[in-house]
Amino acid sequence: MPLQVSDYSWQQTKTAVFLSLPLKGVCVRDTDVFCTENYLKVNFPPFLFEAFLYAPIDDESSKAKIGNDTIVFTLYKKEAAMWETLSVTGVDKEMMQRIREKSILQAQERAKEATEAKAAAKREDQKYALSVMMKIEEEERKKIEDMKENERIKATKELEAWKEYQRKAEEQKKIQREEKLCQKEKQIKEERKKIKYKSLTRNLASRNLAPKGRNSENIFTEKLKEDSIPAPRSVGSIKINFTPRVFPTALRESQVAEEEEWLHKQAEARRAMNTDIAELCDLKEEEKNPEWLKDKGNKLFATENYLAAINAYNLAIRLNNKMPLLYLNRAACHLKLKNLHKAIEDSSKALELLMPPVTDNANARMKAHVRRGTAFCQLELYVEGLQDYEAALKIDPSNKIVQIDAEKIRNVIQGTELKS
């Protein structure tokens, strides 16, 4: 049973009480202080001090200072008045127990409120930090997109200027060719006229008995007119060639610069083969083909052997790191294995390789956004996940599954639906 301490001293003013309590040689680390508005307890084994205060105090602003083997309390009164005693007199054991229990409940409620307030403040701080990070990332993304757009516009202008220059040069050459042809035709016609005139004059000179008079002159002039009529044009054919198109859209409706860049990247991906890898010496020829490895990985994925599929995609990527479908399929494997950060990295790499956006790679871009958005949501980064799902809906607005998933994410963000 603890020893009650009675050799304490106290003083008061109308607004505060100053209590001095000796520790009696007990270590400061072993001292436990508990204080509420009506109850004060100091436990420093084997000693115990309890005070059922005469009037309520402001326990939040009250202070305790330990030093020189003494605890000095500064207790601020809630109401300015002089106390007759420090503790209430005439308190029985039951009343003491009720005051103790009430004080403990008050302390527990305050601790709970403080914990909840701290957690709420932490959530607000995290929410604010997340919004700031999203804003910064959005600004960076916009800045990068603006730079890309400016570069694309600049390249397009240079390409159009080059095409215009080529067109003018071709027109100039065509005009020059036509002028030369006209000159040659004129020369040929003049030579033909000269030859006909010479032959005609020779024939006339050789005719000694030629008829004279008005009729003969008329015949000569009519024959000369007939000989001066040019010959009819020769029959020919014009060959028309249409511009070859890889994409199904018409040339006037397509994005020529983006499509040419996409085809160029695809050609580079087919040519990029790292055949100097040491592990390739023991492989068959078909096993050194990235397409064969991709198909092998797809078959392993279908049998739920995700680790083996990742190994196949890894080797294919080492052989050719320009094929976006390898990263896209490996992201699907990482999603199945809950390697969420790796799934985000592979999806982002696939989207990078799927630039520029054209009709030929629309389905792959939509899948990459959905897989990255799924990984974000499983990491509870719902805002980033919703951004990817909305990007996928821009590519394929009629996809019902993506629409339903995007709506669920919005409900989670708004707090109307708990994550299952």
C-alpha positions as semicolon CSV with decimal commas, in nm:
position;residue;x (nm);y (nm);z (nm)
1;M;0,000;0,000;0,000
2;P;0,148;0,340;-0,101
3;L;0,237;0,601;0,162
4;Q;0,028;0,916;0,153
5;V;0,231;1,238;0,135
6;S;0,116;1,512;0,368
7;D;0,424;1,739;0,401
8;Y;0,343;1,964;0,108
9;S;0,299;2,340;0,095
10;W;0,069;2,558;-0,114
11;Q;-0,006;2,922;-0,179
12;Q;-0,271;3,094;-0,381
13;T;-0,384;3,410;-0,552
14;K;-0,727;3,482;-0,691
15;T;-0,628;3,331;-1,025
16;A;-0,369;3,059;-0,944
17;V;-0,257;2,798;-0,691
18;F;0,112;2,720;-0,633
19;L;0,174;2,373;-0,487
20;S;0,517;2,244;-0,381
21;L;0,555;1,866;-0,332
22;P;0,882;1,701;-0,214
23;L;0,990;1,385;-0,402
24;K;1,166;1,237;-0,097
25;G;1,466;1,111;-0,293
26;V;1,263;0,928;-0,561
27;C;1,406;0,936;-0,916
28;V;1,231;1,177;-1,151
29;R;1,187;0,901;-1,412
30;D;0,968;0,706;-1,168
31;T;0,729;0,998;-1,110
32;D;0,382;0,983;-1,270
33;V;0,156;1,292;-1,273
34;F;-0,217;1,282;-1,355
35;C;-0,427;1,599;-1,350
36;T;-0,785;1,695;-1,444
37;E;-0,997;1,996;-1,358
38;N;-1,104;1,850;-1,016
39;Y;-0,838;1,590;-0,941
40;L;-0,457;1,585;-0,904
41;K;-0,251;1,271;-0,845
42;V;0,127;1,227;-0,821
43;N;0,256;0,869;-0,795
44;F;0,624;0,823;-0,709
45;P;0,651;0,477;-0,544
46;P;0,633;0,406;-0,263
47;F;0,468;0,749;-0,211
48;L;0,134;0,878;-0,339
49;F;-0,020;1,226;-0,334
50;E;-0,387;1,284;-0,411
51;A;-0,584;1,610;-0,405
52;F;-0,958;1,641;-0,470
53;L;-0,940;2,008;-0,561
54;Y;-1,161;2,264;-0,394
55;A;-1,271;2,417;-0,729
56;P;-1,218;2,341;-1,099
57;I;-0,888;2,440;-1,261
58;D;-0,778;2,488;-1,622
59;D;-0,578;2,166;-1,656
60;E;-0,468;2,246;-2,013
61;S;-0,285;2,566;-1,920
62;S;-0,163;2,450;-1,577
63;K;0,205;2,358;-1,548
64;A;0,439;2,136;-1,345
65;K;0,811;2,192;-1,296
66;I;1,043;1,924;-1,151
67;G;1,378;2,012;-1,004
68;N;1,585;2,007;-0,685
69;D;1,399;1,697;-0,561
70;T;1,067;1,889;-0,572
71;I;0,765;1,922;-0,802
72;V;0,616;2,271;-0,823
73;F;0,264;2,293;-0,970
74;T;0,112;2,613;-1,107
75;L;-0,264;2,552;-1,122
76;Y;-0,478;2,822;-1,291
77;K;-0,830;2,861;-1,152
78;K;-1,128;2,867;-1,383
79;E;-1,300;3,122;-1,159
80;A;-1,111;3,397;-0,979
81;A;-1,172;3,336;-0,609
82;M;-0,982;3,247;-0,293
83;W;-1,001;2,880;-0,183
84;E;-1,058;2,788;0,178
85;T;-0,856;2,466;0,141
86;L;-0,661;2,289;-0,130
87;S;-0,872;1,970;-0,115
88;V;-1,242;1,928;-0,057
89;T;-1,317;1,820;0,297
90;G;-1,570;1,560;0,404
91;V;-1,530;1,338;0,099
92;D;-1,604;0,969;0,159
93;K;-1,446;0,677;-0,028
94;E;-1,736;0,630;-0,273
95;M;-1,724;0,994;-0,374
96;M;-1,347;0,974;-0,410
97;Q;-1,384;0,670;-0,638
98;R;-1,646;0,849;-0,850
99;I;-1,418;1,151;-0,887
100;R;-1,128;0,926;-0,986
101;E;-1,338;0,739;-1,246
102;K;-1,482;1,061;-1,383
103;S;-1,132;1,211;-1,412
104;I;-1,004;0,902;-1,594
105;L;-1,299;0,911;-1,838
106;Q;-1,240;1,281;-1,903
107;A;-0,871;1,216;-1,967
108;Q;-0,951;0,928;-2,202
109;E;-1,204;1,137;-2,397
110;R;-0,954;1,422;-2,428
111;A;-0,684;1,182;-2,542
112;K;-0,924;1,034;-2,798
113;E;-1,022;1,380;-2,922
114;A;-0,657;1,482;-2,944
115;T;-0,574;1,164;-3,138
116;E;-0,865;1,220;-3,377
117;A;-0,770;1,586;-3,424
118;K;-0,410;1,487;-3,490
119;A;-0,522;1,221;-3,741
120;A;-0,755;1,470;-3,911
121;A;-0,476;1,727;-3,931
122;K;-0,244;1,463;-4,073
123;R;-0,503;1,368;-4,336
124;E;-0,550;1,732;-4,428
125;D;-0,173;1,776;-4,456
126;Q;-0,147;1,467;-4,676
127;K;-0,439;1,585;-4,889
128;Y;-0,283;1,927;-4,928
129;A;0,059;1,778;-5,007
130;L;-0,102;1,547;-5,263
131;S;-0,286;1,834;-5,429
132;V;0,034;2,040;-5,441
133;M;0,226;1,747;-5,591
134;M;-0,050;1,688;-5,846
135;K;-0,046;2,055;-5,938
136;I;0,332;2,054;-5,979
137;E;0,320;1,734;-6,186
138;E;0,039;1,877;-6,397
139;E;0,241;2,193;-6,461
140;E;0,548;1,986;-6,551
141;R;0,339;1,762;-6,778
142;K;0,184;2,065;-6,944
143;K;0,525;2,223;-6,987
144;I;0,660;1,906;-7,150
145;E;0,353;1,876;-7,371
146;D;0,389;2,241;-7,476
147;M;0,755;2,180;-7,560
148;K;0,662;1,873;-7,764
149;E;0,384;2,062;-7,939
150;N;0,617;2,351;-8,022
151;E;0,877;2,109;-8,158
152;R;0,610;1,929;-8,359
153;I;0,479;2,257;-8,502
154;K;0,832;2,366;-8,586
155;A;0,910;2,034;-8,757
156;T;0,578;2,045;-8,942
157;K;0,649;2,396;-9,068
158;E;0,996;2,294;-9,182
159;L;0,852;1,989;-9,358
160;E;0,580;2,196;-9,525
161;A;0,839;2,456;-9,632
162;W;1,055;2,179;-9,778
163;K;0,756;2,028;-9,959
164;E;0,659;2,370;-10,095
165;Y;1,014;2,424;-10,215
166;Q;1,013;2,082;-10,384
167;R;0,674;2,152;-10,540
168;K;0,791;2,485;-10,681
169;A;1,109;2,326;-10,811
170;E;0,905;2,052;-10,982
171;E;0,669;2,310;-11,131
172;Q;0,966;2,511;-11,260
173;K;1,118;2,202;-11,418
174;K;0,783;2,111;-11,572
175;I;0,745;2,459;-11,720
176;Q;1,097;2,441;-11,861
177;R;1,026;2,099;-12,014
178;E;0,703;2,225;-12,168
179;E;0,880;2,528;-12,313
180;K;1,149;2,306;-12,467
181;L;0,882;2,077;-12,614
182;C;0,698;2,373;-12,763
183;Q;1,017;2,504;-12,916
184;K;1,097;2,165;-13,064
185;E;0,744;2,132;-13,206
186;K;0,771;2,476;-13,365
187;Q;1,107;2,385;-13,515
188;I;0,966;2,059;-13,655
189;K;0,665;2,238;-13,806
190;E;0,886;2,500;-13,967
191;E;1,116;2,234;-14,111
192;R;0,815;2,042;-14,249
193;K;0,681;2,360;-14,411
194;K;1,019;2,429;-14,568
195;I;1,046;2,075;-14,704
196;K;0,692;2,084;-14,847
197;Y;0,751;2,423;-15,004
198;K;1,075;2,307;-15,169
199;S;0,915;1,989;-15,303
200;L;0,621;2,189;-15,437
201;T;0,838;2,442;-15,615
202;R;1,044;2,163;-15,773
203;N;0,729;1,996;-15,902
204;L;0,602;2,321;-16,052
205;A;0,932;2,397;-16,219
206;S;0,943;2,052;-16,381
207;R;0,601;2,089;-16,542
208;N;0,659;2,261;-16,877
209;L;0,301;2,204;-17,005
210;A;0,129;2,325;-16,696
211;P;-0,210;2,498;-16,771
212;K;-0,217;2,873;-16,735
213;G;-0,490;3,113;-16,641
214;R;-0,722;3,185;-16,358
215;N;-0,812;2,820;-16,305
216;S;-0,454;2,708;-16,273
217;E;-0,384;2,973;-16,016
218;N;-0,686;2,864;-15,816
219;I;-0,575;2,499;-15,821
220;F;-0,226;2,597;-15,704
221;T;-0,352;2,812;-15,419
222;E;-0,600;2,546;-15,306
223;K;-0,331;2,277;-15,309
224;L;-0,098;2,503;-15,115
225;K;-0,365;2,561;-14,853
226;E;-0,425;2,186;-14,821
227;D;-0,052;2,122;-14,779
228;S;-0,026;2,388;-14,504
229;I;-0,281;2,214;-14,278
230;P;-0,092;2,049;-13,983
231;A;-0,114;1,675;-13,925
232;P;-0,349;1,548;-13,651
233;R;-0,206;1,484;-13,307
234;S;-0,077;1,140;-13,225
235;V;-0,275;0,917;-12,985
236;G;-0,126;0,879;-12,635
237;S;-0,214;0,767;-12,279
238;I;-0,169;0,932;-11,939
239;K;-0,063;0,715;-11,645
240;I;-0,192;0,821;-11,300
241;N;-0,028;0,694;-10,981
242;F;-0,199;0,720;-10,642
243;T;-0,003;0,791;-10,322
244;P;0,046;0,463;-10,130
245;R;-0,119;0,465;-9,784
246;V;-0,032;0,241;-9,487
247;F;-0,315;0,370;-9,268
248;P;-0,681;0,318;-9,364
249;T;-0,777;0,686;-9,332
250;A;-0,771;0,919;-9,631
251;L;-0,468;1,143;-9,670
252;R;-0,674;1,460;-9,623
253;E;-0,811;1,326;-9,290
254;S;-0,490;1,183;-9,146
255;Q;-0,205;1,328;-8,940
256;V;0,083;1,279;-9,179
257;A;0,365;1,388;-8,948
258;E;0,251;1,166;-8,657
259;E;0,190;0,865;-8,885
260;E;0,531;0,897;-9,050
261;E;0,698;0,925;-8,708
262;W;0,508;0,614;-8,586
263;L;0,609;0,411;-8,894
264;H;0,969;0,527;-8,851
265;K;0,970;0,413;-8,488
266;Q;0,819;0,077;-8,582
267;A;1,090;0,026;-8,843
268;E;1,359;0,116;-8,590
269;A;1,208;-0,132;-8,344
270;R;1,226;-0,410;-8,604
271;R;1,588;-0,325;-8,684
272;A;1,703;-0,289;-8,319
273;M;1,841;-0,633;-8,234
274;N;2,098;-0,678;-7,956
275;T;2,249;-1,006;-8,074
276;D;2,571;-0,963;-7,873
277;I;2,417;-1,076;-7,541
278;A;2,617;-1,356;-7,377
279;E;2,306;-1,563;-7,292
280;L;2,212;-1,595;-7,660
281;C;2,491;-1,836;-7,750
282;D;2,294;-2,134;-7,613
283;L;1,959;-2,040;-7,772
284;K;1,805;-2,160;-8,094
285;E;1,754;-1,917;-8,379
286;E;1,379;-1,881;-8,323
287;E;1,443;-1,819;-7,951
288;K;1,650;-1,513;-8,046
289;N;1,349;-1,354;-8,214
290;P;1,165;-1,099;-7,991
291;E;0,835;-1,177;-8,164
292;W;0,874;-1,547;-8,085
293;L;0,958;-1,462;-7,721
294;K;0,655;-1,232;-7,701
295;D;0,424;-1,509;-7,823
296;K;0,588;-1,749;-7,575
297;G;0,526;-1,501;-7,291
298;N;0,162;-1,463;-7,398
299;K;0,112;-1,842;-7,384
300;L;0,271;-1,858;-7,037
301;F;0,049;-1,572;-6,921
302;A;-0,258;-1,761;-7,044
303;T;-0,155;-2,058;-6,826
304;E;-0,110;-1,820;-6,524
305;N;0,266;-1,884;-6,515
306;Y;0,339;-1,515;-6,464
307;L;0,703;-1,542;-6,349
308;A;0,800;-1,744;-6,656
309;A;0,614;-1,497;-6,878
310;I;0,810;-1,209;-6,720
311;N;1,136;-1,393;-6,794
312;A;1,036;-1,430;-7,159
313;Y;0,946;-1,063;-7,187
314;N;1,270;-0,963;-7,009
315;L;1,484;-1,148;-7,266
316;A;1,278;-1,007;-7,553
317;I;1,329;-0,653;-7,416
318;R;1,703;-0,715;-7,391
319;L;1,699;-0,817;-7,756
320;N;1,480;-0,525;-7,865
321;N;1,387;-0,246;-7,623
322;K;1,181;-0,051;-7,877
323;M;0,873;-0,276;-7,885
324;P;0,596;-0,124;-7,669
325;L;0,388;-0,444;-7,652
326;L;0,666;-0,617;-7,453
327;Y;0,642;-0,357;-7,176
328;L;0,262;-0,357;-7,194
329;N;0,238;-0,738;-7,152
330;R;0,500;-0,739;-6,876
331;A;0,294;-0,475;-6,692
332;A;-0,004;-0,715;-6,699
333;C;0,213;-0,986;-6,538
334;H;0,331;-0,745;-6,266
335;L;-0,030;-0,653;-6,194
336;K;-0,117;-1,019;-6,140
337;L;0,183;-1,059;-5,904
338;K;0,099;-0,729;-5,720
339;N;0,430;-0,572;-5,830
340;L;0,243;-0,244;-5,861
341;H;0,535;-0,003;-5,893
342;K;0,689;-0,215;-6,170
343;A;0,352;-0,229;-6,345
344;I;0,339;0,153;-6,340
345;E;0,694;0,176;-6,478
346;D;0,626;-0,068;-6,763
347;S;0,294;0,098;-6,854
348;S;0,463;0,441;-6,861
349;K;0,744;0,304;-7,081
350;A;0,488;0,150;-7,318
351;L;0,303;0,485;-7,344
352;E;0,632;0,657;-7,418
353;L;0,707;0,416;-7,703
354;L;0,349;0,443;-7,834
355;M;0,401;0,807;-7,929
356;P;0,289;0,975;-8,145
357;P;-0,080;0,883;-8,096
358;V;-0,224;0,737;-8,419
359;T;-0,513;0,505;-8,506
360;D;-0,282;0,204;-8,538
361;N;-0,174;0,217;-8,169
362;A;-0,499;0,344;-8,010
363;N;-0,595;0,006;-7,856
364;A;-0,248;-0,043;-7,703
365;R;-0,250;0,309;-7,556
366;M;-0,592;0,248;-7,402
367;K;-0,469;-0,076;-7,238
368;A;-0,156;0,096;-7,105
369;H;-0,365;0,370;-6,939
370;V;-0,604;0,114;-6,785
371;R;-0,321;-0,101;-6,644
372;R;-0,137;0,196;-6,499
373;G;-0,463;0,333;-6,355
374;T;-0,537;-0,007;-6,196
375;A;-0,193;-0,012;-6,033
376;F;-0,243;0,341;-5,897
377;C;-0,582;0,248;-5,749
378;Q;-0,439;-0,064;-5,581
379;L;-0,179;0,169;-5,425
380;E;-0,475;0,385;-5,309
381;L;-0,364;0,670;-5,537
382;Y;-0,716;0,711;-5,669
383;V;-0,672;1,057;-5,823
384;E;-0,383;0,939;-6,044
385;G;-0,576;0,624;-6,129
386;L;-0,881;0,826;-6,235
387;Q;-0,663;1,041;-6,462
388;D;-0,544;0,729;-6,648
389;Y;-0,898;0,588;-6,678
390;E;-1,022;0,920;-6,818
391;A;-0,734;0,918;-7,068
392;A;-0,841;0,565;-7,173
393;L;-1,201;0,684;-7,219
394;K;-1,081;0,966;-7,445
395;I;-0,928;0,700;-7,671
396;D;-1,226;0,459;-7,653
397;P;-1,536;0,647;-7,521
398;S;-1,770;0,353;-7,590
399;N;-1,590;0,103;-7,360
400;K;-1,853;0,020;-7,096
401;I;-1,614;-0,164;-6,859
402;V;-1,376;0,131;-6,840
403;Q;-1,673;0,365;-6,786
404;I;-1,799;0,158;-6,491
405;D;-1,451;0,134;-6,331
406;A;-1,397;0,510;-6,370
407;E;-1,730;0,581;-6,199
408;K;-1,633;0,351;-5,907
409;I;-1,305;0,540;-5,865
410;R;-1,494;0,871;-5,859
411;N;-1,722;0,736;-5,586
412;V;-1,421;0,627;-5,380
413;I;-1,262;0,970;-5,415
414;Q;-1,588;1,138;-5,311
415;G;-1,620;0,908;-5,009
416;T;-1,951;0,748;-5,118
417;E;-1,810;0,399;-5,165
418;L;-1,562;0,199;-4,958
419;K;-1,287;0,008;-5,133
420;S;-1,368;-0,363;-5,129
